[in-house]
XYZ file of C-alpha atoms in Angstrom:
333
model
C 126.767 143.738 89.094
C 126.848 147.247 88.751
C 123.382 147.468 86.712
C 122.186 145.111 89.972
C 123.452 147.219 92.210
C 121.542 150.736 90.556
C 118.579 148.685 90.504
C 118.387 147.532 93.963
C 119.400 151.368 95.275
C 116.986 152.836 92.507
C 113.815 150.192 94.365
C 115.018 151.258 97.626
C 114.952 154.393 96.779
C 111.546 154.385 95.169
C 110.241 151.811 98.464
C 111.494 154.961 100.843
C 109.918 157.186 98.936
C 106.340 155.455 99.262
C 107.170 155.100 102.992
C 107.910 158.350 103.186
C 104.946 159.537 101.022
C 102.867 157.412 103.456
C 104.006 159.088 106.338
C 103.660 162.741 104.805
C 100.222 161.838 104.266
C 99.321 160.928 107.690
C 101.467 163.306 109.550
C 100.694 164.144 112.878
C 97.501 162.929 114.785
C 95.579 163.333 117.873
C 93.851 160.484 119.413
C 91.245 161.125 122.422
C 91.485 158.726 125.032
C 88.044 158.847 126.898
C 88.351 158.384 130.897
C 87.135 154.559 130.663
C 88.953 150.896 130.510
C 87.496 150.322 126.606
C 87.944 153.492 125.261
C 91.424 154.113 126.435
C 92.496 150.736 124.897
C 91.048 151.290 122.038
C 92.561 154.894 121.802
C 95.951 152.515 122.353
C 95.291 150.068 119.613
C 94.890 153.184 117.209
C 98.324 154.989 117.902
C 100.138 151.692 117.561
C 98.427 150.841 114.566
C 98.764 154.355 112.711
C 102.145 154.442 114.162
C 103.440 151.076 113.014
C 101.172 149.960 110.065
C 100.727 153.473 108.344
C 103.597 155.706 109.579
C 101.539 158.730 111.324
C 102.912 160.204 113.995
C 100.370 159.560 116.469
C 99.877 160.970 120.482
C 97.102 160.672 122.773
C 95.356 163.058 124.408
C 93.189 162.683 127.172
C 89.387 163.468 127.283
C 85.647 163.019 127.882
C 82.477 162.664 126.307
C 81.508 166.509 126.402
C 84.694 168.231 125.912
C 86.569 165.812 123.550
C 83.348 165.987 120.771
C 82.435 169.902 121.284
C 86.151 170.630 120.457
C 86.102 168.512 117.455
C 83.413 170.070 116.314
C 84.419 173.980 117.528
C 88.426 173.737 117.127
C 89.017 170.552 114.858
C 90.889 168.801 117.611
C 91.306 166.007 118.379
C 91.643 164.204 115.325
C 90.012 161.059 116.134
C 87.405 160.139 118.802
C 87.579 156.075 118.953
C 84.664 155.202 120.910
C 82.080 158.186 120.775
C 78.667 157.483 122.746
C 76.701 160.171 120.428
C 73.490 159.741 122.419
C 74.581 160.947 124.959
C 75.607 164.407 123.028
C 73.192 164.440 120.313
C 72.797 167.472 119.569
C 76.238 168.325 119.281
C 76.808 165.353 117.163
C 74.520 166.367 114.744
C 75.434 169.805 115.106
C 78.722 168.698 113.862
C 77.367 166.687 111.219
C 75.415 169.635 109.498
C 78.154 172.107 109.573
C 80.859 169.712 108.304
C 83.061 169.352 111.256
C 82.414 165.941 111.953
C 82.348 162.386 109.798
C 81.832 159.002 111.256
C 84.000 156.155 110.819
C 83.163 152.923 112.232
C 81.021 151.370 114.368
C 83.429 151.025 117.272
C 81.283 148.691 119.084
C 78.740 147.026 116.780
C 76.727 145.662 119.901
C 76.129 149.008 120.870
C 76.457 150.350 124.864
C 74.217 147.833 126.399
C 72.307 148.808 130.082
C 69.811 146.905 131.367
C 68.985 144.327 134.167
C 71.233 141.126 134.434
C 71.069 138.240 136.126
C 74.316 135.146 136.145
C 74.063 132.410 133.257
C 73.842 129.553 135.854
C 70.549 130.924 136.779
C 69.864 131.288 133.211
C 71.073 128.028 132.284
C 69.135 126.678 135.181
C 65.960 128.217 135.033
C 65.488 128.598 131.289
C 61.696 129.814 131.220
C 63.346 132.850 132.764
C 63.581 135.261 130.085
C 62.417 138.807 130.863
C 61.813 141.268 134.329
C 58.594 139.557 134.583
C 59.599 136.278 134.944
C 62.176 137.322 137.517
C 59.668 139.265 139.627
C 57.673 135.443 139.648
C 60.601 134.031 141.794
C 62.125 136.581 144.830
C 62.687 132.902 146.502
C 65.867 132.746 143.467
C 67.086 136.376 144.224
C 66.777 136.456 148.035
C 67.634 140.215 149.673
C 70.796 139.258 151.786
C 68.779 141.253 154.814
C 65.457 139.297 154.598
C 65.742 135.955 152.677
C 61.897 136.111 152.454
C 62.160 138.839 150.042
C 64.219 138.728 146.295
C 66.499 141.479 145.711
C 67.340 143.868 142.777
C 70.410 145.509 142.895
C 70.822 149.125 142.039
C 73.824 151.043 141.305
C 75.311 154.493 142.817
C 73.278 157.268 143.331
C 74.372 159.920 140.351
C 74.305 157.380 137.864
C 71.637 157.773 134.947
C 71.120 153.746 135.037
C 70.377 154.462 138.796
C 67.592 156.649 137.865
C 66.390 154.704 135.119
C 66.206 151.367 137.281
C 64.331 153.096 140.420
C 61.971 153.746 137.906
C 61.555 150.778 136.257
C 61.335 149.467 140.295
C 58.057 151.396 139.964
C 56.773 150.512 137.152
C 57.051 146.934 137.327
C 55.604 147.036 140.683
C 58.617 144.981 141.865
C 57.991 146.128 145.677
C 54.365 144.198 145.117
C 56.138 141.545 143.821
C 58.156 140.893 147.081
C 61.644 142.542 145.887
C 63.443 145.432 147.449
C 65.725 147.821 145.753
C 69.051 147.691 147.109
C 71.312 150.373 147.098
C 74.692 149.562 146.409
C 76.680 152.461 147.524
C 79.124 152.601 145.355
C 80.643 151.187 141.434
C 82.840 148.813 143.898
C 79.721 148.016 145.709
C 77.809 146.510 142.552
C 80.802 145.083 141.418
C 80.971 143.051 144.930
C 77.664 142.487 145.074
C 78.139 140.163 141.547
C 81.120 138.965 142.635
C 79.806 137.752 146.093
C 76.583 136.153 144.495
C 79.201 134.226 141.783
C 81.593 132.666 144.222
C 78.604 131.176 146.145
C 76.414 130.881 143.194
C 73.497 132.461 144.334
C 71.092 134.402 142.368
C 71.687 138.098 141.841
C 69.563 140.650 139.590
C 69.924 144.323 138.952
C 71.534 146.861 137.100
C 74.635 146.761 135.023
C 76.314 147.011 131.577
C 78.461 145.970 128.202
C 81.127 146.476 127.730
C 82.871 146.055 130.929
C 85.748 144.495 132.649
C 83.588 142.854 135.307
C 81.057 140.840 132.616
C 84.616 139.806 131.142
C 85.355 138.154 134.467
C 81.651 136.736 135.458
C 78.994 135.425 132.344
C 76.115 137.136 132.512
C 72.479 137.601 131.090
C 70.841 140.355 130.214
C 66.562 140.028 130.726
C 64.931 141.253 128.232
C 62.013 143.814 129.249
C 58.979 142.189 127.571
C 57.800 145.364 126.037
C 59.532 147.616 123.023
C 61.314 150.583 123.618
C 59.327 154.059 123.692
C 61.787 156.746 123.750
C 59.196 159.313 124.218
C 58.503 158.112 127.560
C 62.060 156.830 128.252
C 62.712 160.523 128.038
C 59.576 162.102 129.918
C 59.214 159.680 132.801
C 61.794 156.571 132.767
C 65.366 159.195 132.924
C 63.454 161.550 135.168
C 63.746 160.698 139.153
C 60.537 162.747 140.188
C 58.730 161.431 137.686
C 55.143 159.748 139.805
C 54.234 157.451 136.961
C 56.625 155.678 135.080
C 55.904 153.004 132.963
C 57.641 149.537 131.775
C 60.035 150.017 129.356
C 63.462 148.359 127.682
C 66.704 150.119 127.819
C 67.852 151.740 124.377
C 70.876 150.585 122.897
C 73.070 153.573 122.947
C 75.410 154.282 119.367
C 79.098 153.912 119.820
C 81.017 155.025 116.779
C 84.298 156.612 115.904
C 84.181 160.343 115.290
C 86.780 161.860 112.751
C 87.301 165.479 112.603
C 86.458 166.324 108.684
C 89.876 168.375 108.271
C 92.278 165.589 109.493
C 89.568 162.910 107.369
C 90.714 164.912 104.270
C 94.066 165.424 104.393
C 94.891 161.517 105.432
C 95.613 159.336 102.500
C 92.608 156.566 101.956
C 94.317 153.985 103.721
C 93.978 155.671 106.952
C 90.433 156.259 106.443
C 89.618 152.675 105.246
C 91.316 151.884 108.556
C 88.785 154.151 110.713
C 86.120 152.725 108.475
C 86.453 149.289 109.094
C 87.752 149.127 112.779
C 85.620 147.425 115.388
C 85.367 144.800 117.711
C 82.535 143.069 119.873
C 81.794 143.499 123.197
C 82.955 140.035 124.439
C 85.999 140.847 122.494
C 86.165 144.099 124.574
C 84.826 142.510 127.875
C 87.456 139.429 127.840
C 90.268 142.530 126.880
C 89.087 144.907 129.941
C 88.957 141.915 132.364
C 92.668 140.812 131.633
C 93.920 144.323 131.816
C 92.030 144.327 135.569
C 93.346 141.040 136.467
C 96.903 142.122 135.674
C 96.655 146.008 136.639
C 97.569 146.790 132.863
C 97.661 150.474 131.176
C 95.925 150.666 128.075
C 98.524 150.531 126.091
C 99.799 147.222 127.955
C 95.947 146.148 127.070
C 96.960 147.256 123.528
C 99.859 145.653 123.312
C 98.183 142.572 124.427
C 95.299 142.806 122.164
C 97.233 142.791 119.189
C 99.631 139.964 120.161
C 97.032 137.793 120.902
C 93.961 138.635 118.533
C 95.703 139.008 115.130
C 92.626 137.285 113.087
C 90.487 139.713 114.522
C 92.805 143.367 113.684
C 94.469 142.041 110.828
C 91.097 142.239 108.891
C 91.209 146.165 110.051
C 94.267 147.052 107.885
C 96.090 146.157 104.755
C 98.067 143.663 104.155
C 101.271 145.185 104.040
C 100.081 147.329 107.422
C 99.333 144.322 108.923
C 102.988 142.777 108.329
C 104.751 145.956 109.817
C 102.536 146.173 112.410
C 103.329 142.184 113.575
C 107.292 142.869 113.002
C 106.907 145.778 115.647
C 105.407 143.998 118.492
């Protein structure tokens, strides 16, 4: 009994040890939580997971595009960026890259940031030979402009958005005013939103500006048109992003690069399992849209979303982590 007992304390002792090991390893982190609904549950889902599965010590910190990647890259903080839209800081990105600040983990959203023109499935489903802007601009009688039903709309968003910009272009350049539509100007995020919302309840057609992920295409199915020609990012950038710009042409939206950004000096002082972790983390954006439209409907904080996520969606995290993670992190929720 004695011999049993040294054993047992001698495995325990060994087991702590790893644990403790573990948790040396990892130490302290710093998570940036971006100032949107995906990227602050996703900055959630990472503290509970480092905390529980791989025992870091984990905090959030809050931040933005701009600020949260030039420190990473000037100051080595924060740690970990979870959902990092590099084209919209490219230079710094790269920047980062080259000098060895910076190294990519995963793809955080494999489906990209996805802007564009949208239009509900039921109009989809009901009109299948409707496909791209052109065929749209064929039928204002589907899309009628709430102030003259003898015109189709196209709904725009805010003005200060880039998507604002880009779509009064595109207005232009598909000669959608020729084609009996009117741009409407929404006012306001909680404009568009009601404007989709209005056009679901009575099922009426809708078209305009939006994008993926979001709570709001969680909530309401929708389709994106495609834009019948390729992409051409040299004129994207000289005419289609540029409000003054007299001659725009057609053009499709690109899909913009969300990955997570790890700050090189926490990537190599982490033990591998952390890193495989970072590497292999990410999640669709109906995954993310269905996630963001709960947390609306129930006024939830990211970490409630978090919470949730990982309660509900274990098939889908529990390929993320180890095995053994994945058992400590289901005995803490």
């Amino acid at each position: 009994m004695k011999k049993l007992l040294g054993s047992t304390c001698l495995m325990l002792g060994l087991l702590g040890g790893v644990s403790a090991s573990n948790a040396a390893d990892c130490g302290s982190v710093t998570i940036a939580s971006m100032n949107w609904q995906s990227a602050e549950v996703l900055s959630n889902i990472d503290k509970i997971i480092l905390n529980e599965g791989y025992g870091c010590s984990a905090d959030i910190t809050i931040g933005d595009t701009v600020p949260t990647i030039t420190s990473m890259v000037e100051k080595g903080q924060p740690d970990i960026a979870p959902e990092a839209w590099v084209d919209l800081l490219p230079d710094v990105v790269k920047r980062g890259m080259d000098e060895g600040k910076l190294v990519t983990g995963a793809t955080a959203l494999p489906d990209g940031g996805v802007q564009g023109w949208w239009m509900p499935k039921y109009i989809a489903d009901a009109h299948p030979d409707i496909k791209t802007v052109g065929d749209v601009l064929k039928h204002p009688e589907l899309f009628p402009d709430p102030e003259d039903s003898s015109k189709g709309a196209i709904y725009n968003g805010p003005q200060g958005w880039g998507g604002t910009v880009v779509t009064s272009q595109l207005y232009k350049a598909y000669e959608a005013e020729k084609a009996g539509f009117t741009l409407v100007d929404t006012g306001s995020a909680a404009g568009l939103d009601g404007s989709i919302a209005k056009a679901y309840e009575r099922q009426q057609g809708w078209v305009g500006y939006y994008w993926s992920p979001t709570a709001l295409l969680g909530k309401y199915e929708m389709v994106k048109l495609e834009a019948g020609v390729p992409n051409d990012p040299d004129e994207w950038k000289r005419c289609n992003t540029v409000a003054d710009c007299p001659d725009p042409k057609a053009n499709a939206w690109p899909i913009d690069r969300v990955v997570t950004l790890v700050a090189k000096p926490f990537s190599e002082k982490v033990g591998p399992e952390v890193m495989d972790y970072l590497n292999t983390r990410s999640w669709s954006n109906e995954t993310v849209n269905k996630l963001m439209a709960w947390m609306t409907d129930n006024q939830a904080t990211g970490e409630e979303g978090a919470k949730h996520f990982l309660e509900e969606n274990d098939e889908i995290w529990s390929k993320w982590v180890s095995p053994e993670a994945a058992e400590k992190i289901k005995a803490a929720l």
